[in-house]
Amino acid sequence: MKKRNKIFAILALVWMIFIFSMSAQSADESTNTSLRAGRLVCTLFVPHYKNMTASDQMALAEKIDHPVRKTAHATEYAVLGILLFFAIPGNRYVLSLFIAAVYASTDEFHQLFVPGRSGQITDVLIDSCGAIAGLLLLFLLHLRSHH
């Protein structure tokens, strides 16, 4: 294994630990994390959000909470797929996707034991689609660089 592959393998492991730590948050902690992210999204993309009342701001953050959570799932696994791609020699697309999907499955299983959380097959699919998106992005960049 080349030095570069080893560095990316370490980064992939660190990222997997990050994902695990996010999944280890209780339901209340997870909700607070995603609501903070939702408020940030609103601040960046919703005109006049800062001029809204605090209760209207919270209502909007709660309204977009589900899409924010699912986007976070997909993004976490897009990053994981990319890190795995650079960590693995050989047929990297297939193996990277396989590892990411298996990890997503184990992560959802882990959530069955976290207070207030549940493991969702739909989240495994979202996570796997995120990994596919990250790998597809790499593939398209690869094609573009060879044209």
Tab-separated table of C-alpha atoms in Angstrom:
chain	number	residue	atom	x	y	z
A	1	MET	CA	0.000	0.000	0.000
A	2	LYS	CA	1.380	3.386	-0.983
A	3	LYS	CA	1.917	6.146	1.565
A	4	ARG	CA	-0.923	8.157	0.006
A	5	ASN	CA	-3.304	5.191	0.377
A	6	LYS	CA	-2.301	4.839	4.045
A	7	ILE	CA	-2.951	8.520	4.719
A	8	PHE	CA	-6.409	8.278	3.143
A	9	ALA	CA	-7.097	5.052	5.057
A	10	ILE	CA	-6.348	6.901	8.293
A	11	LEU	CA	-8.570	9.801	7.191
A	12	ALA	CA	-11.362	7.344	6.326
A	13	LEU	CA	-11.072	5.735	9.768
A	14	VAL	CA	-11.151	9.152	11.459
A	15	TRP	CA	-14.235	10.035	9.396
A	16	MET	CA	-15.893	6.750	10.380
A	17	ILE	CA	-15.227	7.588	14.036
A	18	PHE	CA	-16.831	10.993	13.444
A	19	ILE	CA	-19.902	9.333	11.904
A	20	PHE	CA	-20.056	6.893	14.823
A	21	SER	CA	-19.844	9.746	17.330
A	22	MET	CA	-22.686	11.590	15.609
A	23	SER	CA	-24.763	8.401	15.702
A	24	ALA	CA	-23.961	7.924	19.388
A	25	GLN	CA	-25.749	11.167	20.245
A	26	SER	CA	-29.046	10.697	22.034
A	27	ALA	CA	-32.177	11.772	20.183
A	28	ASP	CA	-32.229	15.114	22.027
A	29	GLU	CA	-28.554	15.830	21.258
A	30	SER	CA	-29.045	14.844	17.627
A	31	THR	CA	-32.090	17.102	17.323
A	32	ASN	CA	-30.171	20.039	18.794
A	33	THR	CA	-27.274	19.423	16.387
A	34	SER	CA	-29.543	19.301	13.354
A	35	LEU	CA	-31.528	22.354	14.478
A	36	ARG	CA	-28.251	24.302	14.758
A	37	ALA	CA	-27.436	23.182	11.242
A	38	GLY	CA	-30.937	24.157	10.099
A	39	ARG	CA	-30.569	27.630	11.590
A	40	LEU	CA	-27.238	27.999	9.792
A	41	VAL	CA	-28.846	26.943	6.498
A	42	CYS	CA	-31.632	29.466	7.056
A	43	THR	CA	-29.137	32.217	7.903
A	44	LEU	CA	-27.234	31.539	4.689
A	45	PHE	CA	-30.103	30.953	2.272
A	46	VAL	CA	-33.337	32.500	3.573
A	47	PRO	CA	-33.661	36.225	2.896
A	48	HIS	CA	-34.697	38.226	5.951
A	49	TYR	CA	-34.258	35.228	8.275
A	50	LYS	CA	-32.356	37.413	10.728
A	51	ASN	CA	-35.310	39.821	10.833
A	52	MET	CA	-37.778	37.077	11.840
A	53	THR	CA	-38.887	36.601	15.427
A	54	ALA	CA	-37.046	33.935	17.420
A	55	SER	CA	-40.120	31.706	17.382
A	56	ASP	CA	-40.497	32.062	13.579
A	57	GLN	CA	-36.804	31.290	13.155
A	58	MET	CA	-37.187	28.144	15.280
A	59	ALA	CA	-40.337	27.107	13.410
A	60	LEU	CA	-38.517	27.388	10.078
A	61	ALA	CA	-35.492	25.463	11.395
A	62	GLU	CA	-37.842	22.727	12.637
A	63	LYS	CA	-39.658	22.680	9.294
A	64	ILE	CA	-36.448	21.972	7.390
A	65	ASP	CA	-35.011	19.619	10.037
A	66	HIS	CA	-35.832	16.403	8.171
A	67	PRO	CA	-34.225	17.458	4.855
A	68	VAL	CA	-31.215	18.835	6.758
A	69	ARG	CA	-30.754	15.504	8.557
A	70	LYS	CA	-31.036	13.460	5.380
A	71	THR	CA	-28.692	15.779	3.492
A	72	ALA	CA	-26.207	15.426	6.349
A	73	HIS	CA	-26.456	11.630	6.077
A	74	ALA	CA	-25.780	11.705	2.343
A	75	THR	CA	-22.946	14.217	2.690
A	76	GLU	CA	-21.209	12.245	5.453
A	77	TYR	CA	-21.199	9.169	3.254
A	78	ALA	CA	-20.207	11.044	0.091
A	79	VAL	CA	-17.092	12.132	1.988
A	80	LEU	CA	-16.563	8.574	3.253
A	81	GLY	CA	-16.886	7.156	-0.255
A	82	ILE	CA	-14.298	9.616	-1.560
A	83	LEU	CA	-11.873	8.913	1.303
A	84	LEU	CA	-12.259	5.168	0.810
A	85	PHE	CA	-11.675	5.541	-2.927
A	86	PHE	CA	-8.283	7.110	-2.302
A	87	ALA	CA	-7.473	4.623	0.480
A	88	ILE	CA	-8.066	1.500	-1.589
A	89	PRO	CA	-5.873	0.254	-4.423
A	90	GLY	CA	-7.423	-1.702	-7.290
A	91	ASN	CA	-11.146	-1.723	-8.180
A	92	ARG	CA	-11.815	1.249	-5.969
A	93	TYR	CA	-15.327	2.262	-7.007
A	94	VAL	CA	-17.007	-1.038	-6.181
A	95	LEU	CA	-15.052	-1.740	-3.016
A	96	SER	CA	-15.453	1.819	-1.723
A	97	LEU	CA	-19.217	1.650	-2.222
A	98	PHE	CA	-19.389	-1.780	-0.617
A	99	ILE	CA	-17.453	-0.685	2.480
A	100	ALA	CA	-19.512	2.507	2.821
A	101	ALA	CA	-22.791	0.576	2.511
A	102	VAL	CA	-21.709	-2.032	5.058
A	103	TYR	CA	-20.586	0.707	7.419
A	104	ALA	CA	-23.931	2.483	6.963
A	105	SER	CA	-25.687	-0.757	7.914
A	106	THR	CA	-23.579	-1.218	11.041
A	107	ASP	CA	-24.078	2.440	11.949
A	108	GLU	CA	-27.852	2.119	11.775
A	109	PHE	CA	-27.657	-1.083	13.826
A	110	HIS	CA	-25.591	0.822	16.410
A	111	GLN	CA	-28.340	3.448	16.647
A	112	LEU	CA	-30.767	0.780	17.877
A	113	PHE	CA	-28.873	0.941	21.182
A	114	VAL	CA	-28.756	4.742	21.488
A	115	PRO	CA	-31.453	6.347	23.679
A	116	GLY	CA	-34.286	7.758	21.576
A	117	ARG	CA	-32.697	6.717	18.279
A	118	SER	CA	-33.660	3.999	15.832
A	119	GLY	CA	-31.984	2.216	12.968
A	120	GLN	CA	-33.627	2.946	9.635
A	121	ILE	CA	-33.185	0.981	6.417
A	122	THR	CA	-34.070	4.171	4.551
A	123	ASP	CA	-31.052	5.855	6.172
A	124	VAL	CA	-28.809	3.013	4.949
A	125	LEU	CA	-30.146	3.690	1.450
A	126	ILE	CA	-29.621	7.455	1.810
A	127	ASP	CA	-26.095	6.871	3.134
A	128	SER	CA	-25.322	4.488	0.275
A	129	CYS	CA	-26.695	6.971	-2.258
A	130	GLY	CA	-24.446	9.600	-0.686
A	131	ALA	CA	-21.443	7.319	-1.212
A	132	ILE	CA	-22.574	6.744	-4.809
A	133	ALA	CA	-22.833	10.520	-5.313
A	134	GLY	CA	-19.322	11.081	-3.971
A	135	LEU	CA	-17.900	8.315	-6.157
A	136	LEU	CA	-19.855	9.557	-9.176
A	137	LEU	CA	-18.385	13.004	-8.626
A	138	LEU	CA	-14.884	11.499	-8.637
A	139	PHE	CA	-15.689	9.535	-11.786
A	140	LEU	CA	-16.986	12.627	-13.584
A	141	LEU	CA	-13.918	14.623	-12.515
A	142	HIS	CA	-11.753	11.782	-13.802
A	143	LEU	CA	-13.560	11.786	-17.155
A	144	ARG	CA	-13.282	15.568	-17.413
A	145	SER	CA	-9.562	15.534	-16.697
A	146	HIS	CA	-9.004	13.042	-19.511
A	147	HIS	CA	-10.823	15.127	-22.128
